[in-house]
Coordinates of C-alpha atoms and ligand atoms in Angstrom, one line a residue:
M28 CA 2.8 -5.1 -27.3
N29 CA 0.0 -6.8 -29.1
H30 CA -2.7 -4.7 -28.3
T31 CA -5.5 -6.2 -30.4
G32 CA -7.5 -9.3 -29.9
T33 CA -9.5 -10.9 -32.3
A34 CA -13.3 -10.0 -32.2
T35 CA -15.0 -13.5 -32.8
T36 CA -18.6 -14.3 -32.4
A37 CA -18.2 -17.9 -33.1
N38 CA -18.7 -18.9 -29.4
G39 CA -20.1 -15.5 -28.2
A40 CA -23.3 -13.8 -27.8
G41 CA -25.1 -15.3 -30.2
A42 CA -24.7 -19.0 -29.9
L43 CA -25.0 -18.6 -26.0
T44 CA -27.6 -16.4 -25.1
G45 CA -29.9 -16.1 -28.2
D46 CA -32.0 -13.0 -27.7
A47 CA -31.9 -12.9 -24.3
S48 CA -31.4 -9.5 -22.5
G49 CA -29.3 -8.9 -19.6
A50 CA -32.6 -8.1 -17.4
D51 CA -33.6 -11.7 -18.2
W52 CA -30.3 -13.2 -17.4
L53 CA -30.0 -11.6 -14.2
A54 CA -33.5 -12.6 -13.1
R55 CA -32.7 -16.5 -14.1
Y56 CA -29.3 -15.5 -12.0
S57 CA -31.3 -14.8 -9.0
G58 CA -33.1 -17.7 -9.1
A59 CA -30.0 -20.4 -9.5
L60 CA -27.0 -18.8 -8.1
M61 CA -26.3 -18.4 -4.4
G62 CA -26.4 -14.8 -3.2
V63 CA -23.1 -14.1 -2.1
F64 CA -22.2 -11.6 -4.9
G65 CA -25.3 -9.8 -4.7
T66 CA -26.6 -8.5 -8.0
P67 CA -24.2 -8.8 -10.5
Q68 CA -23.6 -5.3 -12.5
R69 CA -24.1 -6.6 -15.9
V70 CA -24.1 -10.0 -17.8
L71 CA -21.0 -10.2 -20.1
V72 CA -20.9 -12.1 -23.3
R73 CA -18.0 -11.5 -25.0
G74 CA -14.4 -10.0 -24.8
A75 CA -11.6 -8.8 -26.8
G76 CA -8.5 -7.3 -26.0
C77 CA -9.2 -4.7 -23.0
T78 CA -12.9 -4.6 -24.1
V79 CA -16.1 -6.6 -23.0
W80 CA -19.7 -6.5 -24.6
D81 CA -22.9 -7.4 -22.6
A82 CA -25.6 -9.2 -23.5
D83 CA -27.7 -6.0 -24.6
G84 CA -24.8 -4.9 -27.0
N85 CA -23.4 -2.3 -24.7
E86 CA -19.3 -1.8 -25.1
Y87 CA -17.0 -1.3 -21.9
L88 CA -13.4 -0.7 -21.7
D89 CA -12.3 -3.3 -18.9
L90 CA -10.2 -1.4 -16.4
L91 CA -10.7 -4.2 -13.9
A92 CA -10.0 -7.3 -16.0
G93 CA -11.6 -9.8 -14.0
I94 CA -9.9 -8.3 -10.5
A95 CA -6.1 -8.2 -11.8
V96 CA -6.8 -11.6 -13.7
N97 CA -6.9 -10.8 -17.7
A98 CA -2.9 -9.8 -18.0
L99 CA -3.3 -10.0 -21.7
G100 CA -7.0 -8.9 -22.1
H101 CA -9.8 -10.8 -23.2
A102 CA -9.5 -13.7 -25.9
H103 CA -5.6 -13.4 -26.6
P104 CA -5.0 -14.9 -29.6
F105 CA -2.0 -16.8 -28.5
V106 CA -3.3 -17.8 -25.0
T107 CA -6.6 -19.0 -26.7
S108 CA -4.7 -21.0 -29.2
V109 CA -2.2 -22.5 -26.9
V110 CA -5.0 -23.5 -24.1
S111 CA -7.2 -24.8 -26.9
S112 CA -4.7 -27.3 -28.4
Q113 CA -3.4 -28.2 -25.3
L114 CA -7.0 -29.3 -24.3
A115 CA -7.0 -30.9 -27.5
T116 CA -4.3 -32.7 -26.7
L117 CA -4.2 -33.7 -22.8
G118 CA -6.6 -32.2 -20.9
H119 CA -6.2 -33.5 -17.2
I120 CA -3.9 -36.5 -15.8
S121 CA -4.0 -35.9 -11.6
N122 CA -0.6 -35.8 -9.7
F123 CA 0.0 -39.2 -10.1
F124 CA 1.5 -38.0 -13.5
T125 CA 3.3 -35.2 -14.8
S126 CA 3.4 -32.9 -18.0
P127 CA 5.9 -31.2 -20.1
T128 CA 3.8 -27.8 -19.4
Q129 CA 3.8 -28.6 -15.7
V130 CA 7.5 -28.7 -15.3
A131 CA 8.2 -26.0 -17.8
L132 CA 5.7 -23.5 -16.0
A133 CA 7.3 -24.4 -12.6
E134 CA 10.9 -23.8 -14.5
K135 CA 9.7 -20.2 -15.8
L136 CA 8.3 -19.4 -12.3
L137 CA 11.7 -20.3 -10.4
E138 CA 13.4 -18.2 -13.1
L139 CA 11.4 -15.3 -12.9
S140 CA 11.4 -15.2 -9.1
R141 CA 14.9 -15.5 -9.0
A142 CA 14.8 -18.4 -6.5
P143 CA 18.1 -20.0 -5.4
A144 CA 18.9 -23.3 -5.8
G145 CA 16.6 -25.8 -4.1
S146 CA 13.4 -23.8 -4.4
R147 CA 10.6 -25.5 -5.9
V148 CA 6.8 -24.8 -6.7
F149 CA 3.2 -26.2 -5.9
F150 CA 0.3 -25.3 -8.2
T151 CA -3.0 -25.0 -7.2
N152 CA -6.3 -23.8 -9.1
S153 CA -6.7 -20.0 -6.9
G154 CA -5.5 -17.7 -4.9
A155 CA -7.0 -19.1 -1.7
E156 CA -5.7 -22.6 -2.3
A157 CA -2.0 -21.1 -2.7
L158 CA -2.7 -19.3 0.7
E159 CA -3.9 -22.8 2.3
A160 CA -0.5 -24.4 1.2
A161 CA 1.4 -21.2 2.7
M162 CA -0.7 -21.7 6.0
K163 CA 0.6 -25.5 5.9
L164 CA 4.0 -24.1 5.1
A165 CA 3.9 -22.2 8.3
R166 CA 2.4 -24.8 10.4
R167 CA 5.3 -27.1 9.3
N168 CA 7.5 -24.5 10.8
S169 CA 5.8 -24.7 14.1
T170 CA 6.7 -26.4 17.4
P171 CA 4.6 -25.7 20.5
E172 CA 6.7 -23.0 21.4
R173 CA 6.8 -21.5 17.8
H174 CA 3.1 -21.5 17.1
R175 CA 2.0 -17.9 16.2
I176 CA 1.7 -16.5 12.7
L177 CA 1.4 -12.7 11.9
A178 CA -0.6 -11.1 9.3
L179 CA -1.8 -7.4 8.6
D180 CA -4.6 -5.1 9.5
G181 CA -6.6 -4.9 6.2
A182 CA -4.8 -8.3 5.2
F183 CA -7.1 -10.3 2.5
H184 CA -6.0 -13.7 1.7
G185 CA -9.0 -14.9 0.2
R186 CA -11.9 -17.0 1.6
T187 CA -11.6 -20.6 2.3
M188 CA -11.2 -21.1 6.1
G189 CA -7.2 -21.2 6.2
A190 CA -7.0 -18.0 4.2
L191 CA -9.7 -16.6 6.0
A192 CA -8.2 -17.3 9.1
L193 CA -4.9 -15.1 7.6
T194 CA -7.7 -12.0 6.1
S195 CA -8.5 -9.2 8.5
K196 CA -12.3 -7.9 7.7
K197 CA -14.2 -8.7 10.5
A198 CA -17.4 -9.3 8.3
Y199 CA -15.7 -11.8 6.2
R200 CA -14.4 -13.9 9.0
E201 CA -17.2 -13.5 12.0
P202 CA -20.0 -15.5 10.5
F203 CA -17.4 -18.3 10.2
E204 CA -15.7 -18.4 13.4
P205 CA -13.9 -20.8 14.8
L206 CA -11.3 -20.3 12.3
P207 CA -8.0 -22.2 12.4
G208 CA -6.0 -20.5 15.1
G209 CA -2.8 -18.8 16.0
V210 CA -3.3 -16.2 13.6
E211 CA -2.7 -12.5 15.1
H212 CA -3.3 -9.2 12.8
I213 CA -0.6 -6.4 13.6
P214 CA -0.6 -2.7 12.4
F215 CA -0.2 -1.9 8.8
D216 CA 3.5 -0.9 7.6
D217 CA 4.7 -0.1 11.2
V218 CA 8.0 -1.4 11.7
D219 CA 7.9 -0.8 15.6
A220 CA 4.6 -3.0 16.1
L221 CA 6.5 -5.5 13.9
R222 CA 9.4 -5.7 16.3
T223 CA 7.4 -5.6 19.3
A224 CA 5.3 -8.6 18.0
M225 CA 8.4 -10.8 16.7
D226 CA 10.1 -13.4 19.0
G227 CA 11.2 -16.7 18.9
S228 CA 7.2 -17.7 19.4
V229 CA 6.4 -16.6 15.5
A230 CA 6.3 -19.3 12.8
A231 CA 5.3 -16.9 9.8
L232 CA 4.5 -13.7 8.8
V233 CA 2.2 -13.3 5.9
I234 CA 2.2 -10.1 3.9
E235 CA 1.0 -8.5 0.6
P236 CA 3.9 -6.1 -0.7
V237 CA 0.8 -4.2 -1.7
Q238 CA -2.6 -4.6 -0.2
G239 CA -5.1 -5.1 -3.1
E240 CA -8.4 -5.4 -1.7
A241 CA -7.8 -2.9 1.0
G242 CA -7.5 -0.1 -1.6
V243 CA -4.0 -0.6 -3.2
R244 CA -1.9 -0.2 -0.2
P245 CA 1.7 -0.6 -0.9
L246 CA 4.2 -1.4 2.2
S247 CA 7.1 0.9 2.5
P248 CA 10.5 -0.5 1.3
E249 CA 11.4 0.2 4.9
Y250 CA 8.9 -2.3 6.0
L251 CA 9.6 -5.1 3.6
R252 CA 13.3 -5.0 4.6
A253 CA 12.5 -5.3 8.3
A254 CA 9.9 -7.8 7.9
R255 CA 12.7 -9.8 6.2
A256 CA 15.9 -9.1 8.8
L257 CA 13.1 -9.7 11.8
T258 CA 11.8 -12.8 10.4
R259 CA 15.2 -14.2 9.6
E260 CA 16.5 -13.2 13.1
H261 CA 13.8 -14.9 14.7
G262 CA 13.4 -18.1 12.7
A263 CA 9.8 -17.3 11.3
L264 CA 8.9 -17.6 7.5
L265 CA 8.6 -14.8 5.4
I266 CA 5.6 -15.4 2.8
L267 CA 4.6 -13.0 0.4
D268 CA 1.1 -12.9 -0.9
E269 CA 1.5 -11.7 -4.6
V270 CA -2.1 -13.2 -5.6
Q271 CA -2.8 -10.0 -6.5
S272 CA 0.7 -7.8 -7.0
G273 CA 2.4 -10.6 -9.1
V274 CA 3.2 -11.4 -12.2
A275 CA 4.1 -8.2 -14.1
R276 CA 1.2 -6.4 -12.4
T277 CA 3.0 -3.6 -10.7
G278 CA 5.9 -3.3 -13.5
R279 CA 8.0 -5.9 -11.9
W280 CA 7.7 -9.7 -12.4
F281 CA 6.7 -9.6 -8.5
A282 CA 6.3 -6.4 -6.5
H283 CA 9.0 -7.4 -3.7
Q284 CA 11.4 -7.4 -6.6
A285 CA 11.1 -3.4 -6.5
V286 CA 13.2 -3.9 -3.1
E287 CA 16.6 -4.9 -3.2
G288 CA 17.6 -7.7 -0.9
V289 CA 14.2 -8.8 -0.1
V290 CA 14.1 -12.2 -0.9
P291 CA 10.7 -14.2 0.6
D292 CA 10.8 -17.8 2.0
A293 CA 7.6 -18.7 0.3
M294 CA 5.5 -16.5 -2.2
T295 CA 1.9 -17.3 -3.3
L296 CA 0.6 -16.4 -6.7
A297 CA -2.6 -16.7 -8.9
K298 CA -4.8 -14.0 -10.3
G299 CA -2.7 -12.6 -13.5
L300 CA -1.0 -15.9 -13.9
G301 CA -3.1 -17.8 -16.2
G302 CA -4.2 -14.5 -18.3
G303 CA -7.6 -15.5 -17.3
F304 CA -7.4 -19.4 -16.8
P305 CA -7.6 -20.5 -13.1
V306 CA -4.0 -21.3 -12.2
G307 CA -2.2 -20.7 -8.5
A308 CA 1.1 -21.2 -7.3
L309 CA 3.2 -21.5 -3.9
V310 CA 7.1 -20.9 -4.4
T311 CA 9.2 -22.0 -1.8
F312 CA 12.6 -20.3 -1.6
G313 CA 15.6 -22.7 -0.8
E314 CA 16.0 -26.4 0.0
D315 CA 15.1 -25.8 3.5
V316 CA 11.7 -24.3 3.0
S317 CA 10.8 -26.4 0.2
T318 CA 11.1 -29.7 1.9
L319 CA 8.8 -28.6 4.8
I320 CA 6.1 -30.1 3.0
S321 CA 6.7 -33.8 2.5
A322 CA 5.7 -36.4 0.2
G323 CA 1.8 -37.2 1.3
Q324 CA 1.3 -34.0 3.2
H325 CA -0.6 -32.0 0.6
G326 CA -1.9 -32.3 -2.8
T327 CA -4.5 -31.4 -5.3
T328 CA -6.9 -33.1 -7.9
F329 CA -7.0 -30.3 -10.8
G330 CA -3.5 -28.4 -9.3
G331 CA -1.3 -27.9 -12.2
N332 CA -3.0 -29.7 -15.0
P333 CA -1.6 -29.3 -18.5
V334 CA -4.2 -27.0 -19.7
A335 CA -3.9 -24.8 -16.5
T336 CA -0.1 -24.6 -16.7
A337 CA 0.0 -23.9 -20.5
A338 CA -2.3 -21.0 -19.9
G339 CA 0.4 -19.9 -17.5
L340 CA 3.5 -20.7 -19.9
A341 CA 1.7 -18.7 -22.8
T342 CA 0.8 -15.7 -20.5
L343 CA 4.5 -15.5 -19.2
H344 CA 5.9 -15.9 -22.5
T345 CA 3.5 -13.3 -24.1
L346 CA 4.5 -11.0 -21.5
E347 CA 8.3 -11.6 -21.5
S348 CA 8.5 -11.0 -25.3
S349 CA 6.5 -8.3 -25.4
G350 CA 8.3 -6.2 -22.9
A351 CA 5.5 -5.8 -20.8
L352 CA 7.0 -4.9 -17.7
Q353 CA 8.1 -1.5 -19.3
H354 CA 4.7 -0.9 -20.6
V355 CA 3.1 -1.4 -17.3
A356 CA 5.4 0.9 -15.7
D357 CA 4.8 3.6 -18.4
V358 CA 1.3 3.3 -19.1
G359 CA 0.8 3.0 -15.2
G360 CA 2.8 6.6 -14.6
Y361 CA 1.0 8.3 -17.2
L362 CA -2.8 7.0 -15.2
R363 CA -1.3 7.8 -11.7
E364 CA -0.3 11.0 -13.1
R365 CA -3.1 12.5 -14.6
L366 CA -5.4 10.7 -12.0
A367 CA -3.7 13.0 -9.3
A368 CA -4.7 16.2 -11.4
V369 CA -8.5 15.5 -11.4
Q370 CA -10.6 17.3 -9.3
G371 CA -12.1 15.3 -6.6
V372 CA -9.4 12.9 -6.5
T373 CA -7.3 13.2 -3.3
S374 CA -4.8 10.6 -3.4
V375 CA -3.4 8.3 -5.6
R376 CA -1.4 5.1 -5.1
G377 CA -0.2 2.0 -6.4
A378 CA 2.7 0.7 -8.9
G379 CA 2.2 -0.2 -12.6
L380 CA -1.0 -0.9 -13.1
L381 CA -2.7 -1.6 -9.8
I382 CA -3.9 1.7 -8.9
G383 CA -6.1 3.2 -6.0
F384 CA -7.8 6.2 -5.7
D385 CA -9.3 8.2 -3.2
L386 CA -12.5 10.7 -3.6
D387 CA -13.3 13.8 -1.7
G388 CA -16.5 11.8 -0.7
D389 CA -18.4 8.4 -0.3
H390 CA -19.4 8.3 -3.9
A391 CA -16.7 5.5 -5.1
P392 CA -19.8 3.0 -5.5
A393 CA -21.9 5.5 -7.7
A394 CA -18.9 6.3 -9.4
V395 CA -18.7 2.6 -10.6
Q396 CA -22.3 2.6 -11.8
A397 CA -21.8 6.0 -13.5
A398 CA -18.7 5.0 -15.0
L399 CA -20.5 1.8 -16.4
A400 CA -23.2 3.8 -18.1
A401 CA -20.1 5.5 -19.7
G402 CA -18.9 2.4 -20.9
F403 CA -15.9 1.9 -18.0
I404 CA -15.5 -1.0 -15.9
I405 CA -13.7 0.0 -12.7
N406 CA -14.0 -1.2 -9.0
A407 CA -14.8 0.5 -5.4
T408 CA -12.7 -1.1 -2.6
G409 CA -14.6 1.1 0.0
P410 CA -17.1 3.9 0.0
A411 CA -14.5 6.5 -1.0
T412 CA -11.8 4.5 -2.8
I413 CA -11.5 3.1 -6.8
R414 CA -9.4 0.5 -7.5
L415 CA -8.0 0.2 -11.4
A416 CA -6.1 -3.4 -12.3
P417 CA -6.6 -3.2 -15.9
P418 CA -5.2 -5.9 -18.4
L419 CA -1.3 -5.0 -18.8
I420 CA -2.0 -4.7 -22.4
L421 CA -3.8 -1.3 -21.8
T422 CA -2.5 1.5 -24.2
R423 CA -2.1 4.8 -23.1
E424 CA -4.6 6.1 -25.6
Q425 CA -7.4 3.7 -24.0
A426 CA -6.1 4.9 -20.4
A427 CA -6.9 8.5 -21.8
T428 CA -10.3 8.0 -22.8
F429 CA -11.2 6.9 -19.3
L430 CA -9.1 10.3 -17.8
D431 CA -11.0 12.6 -20.1
A432 CA -14.4 10.9 -19.3
L433 CA -13.5 10.6 -15.3
P434 CA -14.8 14.1 -14.2
S435 CA -17.9 13.9 -15.5
I436 CA -18.2 10.3 -13.9
L437 CA -17.3 11.8 -10.4
T438 CA -19.6 14.7 -10.9
T439 CA -22.3 12.3 -11.8
A440 CA -21.6 10.1 -8.8
R441 CA -21.4 13.3 -6.5
E442 CA -24.9 14.3 -7.5
A443 CA -26.0 10.8 -7.3
T444 CA -24.8 10.1 -3.4
A445 CA -26.1 13.6 -2.4
Ligands
LIG528 C1 -7.8 -12.5 -4.6 C2 -6.6 -12.6 -3.7 C3 -6.6 -13.7 -3.0 C4 -7.8 -15.0 -2.8 O1 -7.8 -15.7 -4.5 P1 -8.9 -16.3 -4.9 O2 -8.5 -16.8 -6.1 O3 -9.9 -15.5 -5.2 O4 -8.8 -17.5 -3.7 C5 -5.4 -13.9 -1.8 N1 -4.7 -12.9 -1.7 C6 -4.6 -11.7 -2.5 C7 -3.7 -11.1 -2.3 C8 -5.6 -11.7 -3.6 O5 -5.8 -10.5 -3.9

């Protein structure tokens, strides 16, 4: 693995921010940006490898990677050079045209997906758009009798209206109802509940092999196998949302590949795919599913543009040639094993470098603050749950610096919350 990133100031803090402090930028932020994200935790100006720096010159080990996005860390030299030279050669063309990078990335995704003959790819700019395409695929598998779409309790599939209809959290949904209809949420990882819900009225089952936003909750292999068998039996599509769990994040190219015999009808990707550049995809498996949406029924202006697909190719190539799957499994296993031994950590979940752990109290948000103060970026998915989704190039040594600091971070957080 190439664990280094080249620190450069050419387009870094100096040129962009002058002498303004983080506090200055945050004051301007609140006057210019819509308040949907609350107050940002820091103003970041530069990154290299697994490290980022803020406007006040503080350094952080990034254990979140822009929410499972920066698979190769920040400013990876190869991704940077491929994206730059593609932009300097041909940046955008619309889907009236195609480009070699678009075709090559689609072929690479089909190869890594082990997709059967007749499989196809549709490119998007984000995860939510990949889910929108999946939702339209489900509608194309619908009839007056077959109209239900099943998703799981705890599901997160994005914030656009179709993706939101699949997302379960009431606080995200209710302000925007009515949402596209027909979606029902059924209990998580409950094979009996799935069997009860499944019949010829179901058009699609949409599931995350590992629920990310819900606190890194993996579905059991038995559930994935039952989901495959029952959807096939009843003529429903099995749609796997691998936006977060895909692209080597769990030590497999796609998380579902850990369970033999589970081949989906469709799979959504985004987050890690572009190594930090926005690109998403819907992969459809086999000829029948791949022709459900026909010419003119879907589209996008930016989706699959030369720069985004070059970023995807550069990312996949680097992951493949550096042996990332094994590295992710090794470092992830090391992290989970040591986390389980930390006092105040009550359970550890996940696979590869998608890791969730629970605390013995509701001090996860305070732990995020204490970690920042100690120079680490982590994430709270709930009051007592921490998520780690670091760059896939994270080394054991870097992981160890966090593990060594964690007991004191948790002590600080517990005291701040008491
Ligand atoms: C992040 C995420 C999405 C939405 O992706 P965006 O790029 O934020 O629209 C969808 N599904 C899953 C599983 C995700 O983790």
